[in-house]
Each structure stands twice: as C-alpha cells, then as structure tokens.
Coordinates of C-alpha atoms in Angstrom, one line a residue:
Chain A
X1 CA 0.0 0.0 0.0
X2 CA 1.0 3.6 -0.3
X3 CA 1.5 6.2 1.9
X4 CA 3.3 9.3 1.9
X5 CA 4.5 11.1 4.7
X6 CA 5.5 14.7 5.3
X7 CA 8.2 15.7 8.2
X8 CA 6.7 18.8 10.4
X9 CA 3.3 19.9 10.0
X10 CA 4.4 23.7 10.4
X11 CA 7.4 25.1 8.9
X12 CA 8.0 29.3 9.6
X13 CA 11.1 30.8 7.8
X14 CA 11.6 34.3 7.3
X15 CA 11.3 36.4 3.9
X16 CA 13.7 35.4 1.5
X17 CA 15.0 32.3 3.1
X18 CA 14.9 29.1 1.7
X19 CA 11.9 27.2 1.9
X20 CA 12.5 23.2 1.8
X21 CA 9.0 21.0 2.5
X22 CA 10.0 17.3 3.3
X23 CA 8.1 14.4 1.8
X24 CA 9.3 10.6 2.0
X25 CA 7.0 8.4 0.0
X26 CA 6.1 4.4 0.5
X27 CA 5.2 2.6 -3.1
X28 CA 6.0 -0.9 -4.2
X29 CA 5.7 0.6 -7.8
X30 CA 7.2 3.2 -9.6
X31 CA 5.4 6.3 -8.7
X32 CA 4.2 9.4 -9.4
X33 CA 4.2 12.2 -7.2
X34 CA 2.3 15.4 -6.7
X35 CA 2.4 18.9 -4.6
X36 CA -0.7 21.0 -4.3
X37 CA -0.8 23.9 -2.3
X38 CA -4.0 25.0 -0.6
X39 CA -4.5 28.6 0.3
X40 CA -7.0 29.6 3.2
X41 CA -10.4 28.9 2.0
X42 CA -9.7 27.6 -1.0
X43 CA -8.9 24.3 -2.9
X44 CA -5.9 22.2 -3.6
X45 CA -3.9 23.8 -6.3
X46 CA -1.5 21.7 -8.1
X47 CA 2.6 23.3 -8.0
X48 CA 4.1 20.5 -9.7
X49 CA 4.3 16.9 -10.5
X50 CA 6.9 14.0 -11.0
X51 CA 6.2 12.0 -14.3
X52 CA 9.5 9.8 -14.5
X53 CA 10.7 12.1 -17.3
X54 CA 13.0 13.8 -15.1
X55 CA 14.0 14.0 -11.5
X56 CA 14.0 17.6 -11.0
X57 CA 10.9 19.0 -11.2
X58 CA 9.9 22.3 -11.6
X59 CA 6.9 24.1 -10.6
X60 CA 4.7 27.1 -10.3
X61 CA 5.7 30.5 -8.7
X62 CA 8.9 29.5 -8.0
X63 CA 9.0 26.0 -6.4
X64 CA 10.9 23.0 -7.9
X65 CA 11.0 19.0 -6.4
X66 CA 13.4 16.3 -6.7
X67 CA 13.0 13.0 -7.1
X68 CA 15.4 10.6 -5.0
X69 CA 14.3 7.3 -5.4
X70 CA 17.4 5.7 -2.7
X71 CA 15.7 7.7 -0.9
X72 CA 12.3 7.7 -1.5
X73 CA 12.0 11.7 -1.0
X74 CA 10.5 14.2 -3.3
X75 CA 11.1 16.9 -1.3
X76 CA 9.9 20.9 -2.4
X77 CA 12.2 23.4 -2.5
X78 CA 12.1 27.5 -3.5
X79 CA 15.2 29.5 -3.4
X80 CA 13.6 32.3 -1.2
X81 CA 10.5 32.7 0.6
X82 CA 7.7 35.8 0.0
X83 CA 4.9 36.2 1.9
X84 CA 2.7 35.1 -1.0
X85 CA 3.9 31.3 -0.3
X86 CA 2.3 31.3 2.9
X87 CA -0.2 28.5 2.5
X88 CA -0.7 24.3 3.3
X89 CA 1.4 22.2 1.2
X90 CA 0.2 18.3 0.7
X91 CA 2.3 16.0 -0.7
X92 CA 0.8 13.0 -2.6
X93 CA 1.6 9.9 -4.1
X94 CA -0.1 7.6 -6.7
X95 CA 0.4 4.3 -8.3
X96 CA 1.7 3.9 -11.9
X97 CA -1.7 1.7 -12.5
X98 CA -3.3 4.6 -13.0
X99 CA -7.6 4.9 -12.1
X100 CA -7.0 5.4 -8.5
X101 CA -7.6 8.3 -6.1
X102 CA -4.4 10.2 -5.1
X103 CA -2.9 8.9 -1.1
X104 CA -2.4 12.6 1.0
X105 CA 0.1 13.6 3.4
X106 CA -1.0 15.2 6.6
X107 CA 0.1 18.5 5.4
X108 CA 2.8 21.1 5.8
X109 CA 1.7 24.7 7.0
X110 CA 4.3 27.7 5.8
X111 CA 4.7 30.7 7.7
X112 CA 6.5 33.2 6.6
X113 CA 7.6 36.1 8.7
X114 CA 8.3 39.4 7.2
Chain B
X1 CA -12.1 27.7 -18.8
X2 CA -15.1 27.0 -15.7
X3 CA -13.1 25.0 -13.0
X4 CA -14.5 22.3 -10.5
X5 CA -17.7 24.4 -8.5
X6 CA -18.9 23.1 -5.2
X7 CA -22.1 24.0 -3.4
X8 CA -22.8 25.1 -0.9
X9 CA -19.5 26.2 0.6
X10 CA -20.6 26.0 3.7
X11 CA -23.8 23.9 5.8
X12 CA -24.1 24.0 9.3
X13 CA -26.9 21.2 10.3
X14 CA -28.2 19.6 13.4
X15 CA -26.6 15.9 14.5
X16 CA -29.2 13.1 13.2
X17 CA -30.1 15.6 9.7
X18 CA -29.1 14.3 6.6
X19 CA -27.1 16.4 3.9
X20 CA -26.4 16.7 0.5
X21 CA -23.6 18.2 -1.1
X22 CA -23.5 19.2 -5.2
X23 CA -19.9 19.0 -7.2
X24 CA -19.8 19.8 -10.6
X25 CA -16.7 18.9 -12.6
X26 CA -14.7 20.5 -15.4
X27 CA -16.3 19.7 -18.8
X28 CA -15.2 16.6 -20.5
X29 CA -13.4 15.0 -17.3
X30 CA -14.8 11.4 -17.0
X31 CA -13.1 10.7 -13.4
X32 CA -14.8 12.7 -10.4
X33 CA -13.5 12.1 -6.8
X34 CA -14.7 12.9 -3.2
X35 CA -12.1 13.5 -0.7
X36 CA -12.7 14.7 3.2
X37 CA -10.3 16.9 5.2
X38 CA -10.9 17.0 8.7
X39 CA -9.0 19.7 11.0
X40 CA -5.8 19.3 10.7
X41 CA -5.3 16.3 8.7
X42 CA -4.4 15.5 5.2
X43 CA -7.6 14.5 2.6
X44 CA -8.6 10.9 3.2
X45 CA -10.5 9.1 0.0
X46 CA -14.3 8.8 -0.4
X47 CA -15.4 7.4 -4.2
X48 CA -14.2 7.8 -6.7
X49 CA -16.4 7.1 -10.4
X50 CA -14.8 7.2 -13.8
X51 CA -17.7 6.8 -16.6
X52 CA -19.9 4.2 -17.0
X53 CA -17.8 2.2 -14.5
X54 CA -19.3 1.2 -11.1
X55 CA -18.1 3.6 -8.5
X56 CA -14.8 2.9 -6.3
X57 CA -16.7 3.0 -2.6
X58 CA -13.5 1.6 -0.6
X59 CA -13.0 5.1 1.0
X60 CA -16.7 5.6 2.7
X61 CA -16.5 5.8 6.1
X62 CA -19.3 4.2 6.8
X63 CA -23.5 3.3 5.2
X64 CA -24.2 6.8 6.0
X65 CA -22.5 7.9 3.1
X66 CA -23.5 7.8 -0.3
X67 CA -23.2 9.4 -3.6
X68 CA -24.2 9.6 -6.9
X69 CA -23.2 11.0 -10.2
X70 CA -25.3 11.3 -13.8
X71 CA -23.3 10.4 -16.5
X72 CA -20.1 12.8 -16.4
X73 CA -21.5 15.7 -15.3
X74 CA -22.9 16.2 -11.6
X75 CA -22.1 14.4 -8.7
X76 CA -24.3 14.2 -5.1
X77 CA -22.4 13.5 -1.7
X78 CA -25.1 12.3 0.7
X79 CA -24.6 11.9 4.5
X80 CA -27.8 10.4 6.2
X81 CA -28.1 10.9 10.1
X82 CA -24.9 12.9 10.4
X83 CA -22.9 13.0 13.4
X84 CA -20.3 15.4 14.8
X85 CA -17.5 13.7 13.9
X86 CA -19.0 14.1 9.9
X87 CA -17.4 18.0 10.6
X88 CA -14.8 18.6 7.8
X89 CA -14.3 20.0 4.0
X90 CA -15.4 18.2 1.5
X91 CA -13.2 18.7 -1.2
X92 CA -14.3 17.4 -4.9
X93 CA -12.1 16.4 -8.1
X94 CA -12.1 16.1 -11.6
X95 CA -9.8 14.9 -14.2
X96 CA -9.5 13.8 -18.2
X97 CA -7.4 11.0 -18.3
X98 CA -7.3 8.7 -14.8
X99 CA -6.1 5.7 -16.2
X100 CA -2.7 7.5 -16.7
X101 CA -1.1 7.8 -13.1
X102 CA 0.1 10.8 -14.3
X103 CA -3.0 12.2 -14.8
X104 CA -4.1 15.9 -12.5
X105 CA -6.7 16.1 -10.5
X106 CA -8.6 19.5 -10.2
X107 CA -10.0 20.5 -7.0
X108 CA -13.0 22.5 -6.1
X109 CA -13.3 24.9 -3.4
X110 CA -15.0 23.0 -0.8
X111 CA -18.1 22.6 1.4
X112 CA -17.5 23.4 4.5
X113 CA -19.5 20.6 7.0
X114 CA -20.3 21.5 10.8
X115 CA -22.4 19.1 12.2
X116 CA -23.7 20.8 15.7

C-alpha cells in the first residue's frame, strides 16, 4: 500500500530564506508524485508533479522537487521565501496503474515572517 | 475555462439531519473524486467514479455515506443521520485522463461541513 509522509506539519522561515518541504513516499511501484498547495479557504492547487521524465521537477511561482528514489523523497524546495507562499502544502503519491484516487500527506503549514 | 464548483460552501446542520452536497466537474473530465479533510489532517479518500464504470466506494467511512453522479456531469455527496464527527471539507475532483497515473486532479473549493 501507499502512503506518503511529510516531516513537520508547520514550517516558519523568514522572507527570503529558503523554503524546503519534506516528503518521504512508500510505493512498491514506480510512482508518481504530486504537490498541491492550498491557500486559506480555498482548494488544492496543483505546483508541480513528478512523471519519470526527469528527477527535477519544476513548478509554479517558484517552487521545484526532486525525485530521490534511494531515498524515497520528493522533497519541495524555492530558493527564497515571500509572503505570498504562505499556505498548506500536501504531498501526494499515486500508483503507476493509474484509475486510482491520489494517497495525501497530513500536510505542511508555511509561515512566513516578514 | 469553468473550474470544479462546489455547493454550498458551507452547511451547518443539526446531529441526526441528513445532507447533501453538489460537485460539478470540469467539462469533459470522466473521473470525479470525493475526498474529506478534517482539522488538521491531510484528505482521506471517499469514491471515486470514472464513466460508466461502477463507482470505487472503498473510502466511505461508513453506510451513511452515499453518492451519486449522472453520467459525467454532476455528482451528489449524501450523508444520512450525520454526526459530529462528519465536521470537515469536503473537497471534490475532476480529471481527463485517470487511467494515466500521471493524470491531475482538479480540485474544487469545498463545502465546509459542521455538524452541531
């Protein structure tokens, strides 16, 4: 079975710092892997996904992942943080069979402080 | 393009009412999911129905919960005799091509559920 877990469930890093979101995944296939963001009141907005074409992904507004299969991470990175990035961040795993729902992490808040 | 809607965004009903909440999905996207988000934790699978298929139920919490979808257009969320612990977002999806793993799923806003 999958499962996807994501290390802190609230990370706070100041303006302009870098902003690194940790996910470790757990799939006896090949995967693919997704972050959405979620701003307050809103849906999940997809930022970027891993399709086996290449193991650095890059996103929306700024954010990129990387795919480490030794060590099943796919951990989401931006360079340096603005206020705008303050959100949730779910990481999420599926299946290469394909016709099944996405499996969630619990969720990373980001704070950033000014 | 219209995205995923989701009505109403928020319901506030009594413990023991029933409730129904209304997704409609991007045009032309034959998978539609249900997920719930309860506070503080990541979205846990409802159903999930792609086309004519029969409906992938293995996420309902329990035979209070229900749903339906018409074709591939609108889909229905029932929850009979709700209970408090029912209280979450419930977040629907849409996408075009499920059968590649690939494939995004689209969210809606929300409902927003408070059982009192």
């Amino acid at each position: 079975a999958q499962s996807v877990t994501q290390l802190g469930s609230h990370v706070s890093v100041s303006e302009g710092a870098l902003v690194l979101l940790r996910c470790n995944y757990s799939s006896s296939v090949p995967p693919y892997l997704f972050w959405y963001v979620q701003y307050p009141n809103q849906g999940l907005q997809l930022l970027l996904k891993y399709t086996s074409a290449a193991t650095l992904v890059k996103g929306i507004n700024g954010f990129e992942a990387e795919f480490k299969k030794s060590e099943t991470s796919f951990h989401l990175t931006k360079p340096s943080a603005h206020m705008s990035d303050a959100a949730e961040y779910f990481c999420a795993v599926r299946d290469g069979s394909g016709n099944t729902p996405l499996v969630f992490g619990k969720g990373t808040r980001l704070s950033v402080i000014a | 393009g219209a995205g995923v809607s989701q009505s109403p965004s928020n319901k506030v009903t009594e413990k023991g009412k029933d409730v129904e909440l209304r997704c409609d999905p991007i045009s032309g996207h034959t998978a539609l999911y249900w997920y719930r988000q309860r506070l503080g934790q990541g979205l846990e699978f409802l159903i999930y129905f792609q086309g004519n298929s029969a409906p992938d139920k293995s996420g309902l919490p329990s035979d209070r919960f229900s749903a339906e979808r018409t074709g591939e257009s609108v889909s229905t969320l029932t929850i009979q005799r709700t209970q408090q612990e029912d209280s979450a977002v419930y977040l629907c999806a849409s996408s075009l091509k499920p059968s590649i793993g690939a494939d995004t799923q689209y969210f809606g806003p929300g409902t927003r559920l408070t059982v009192l």
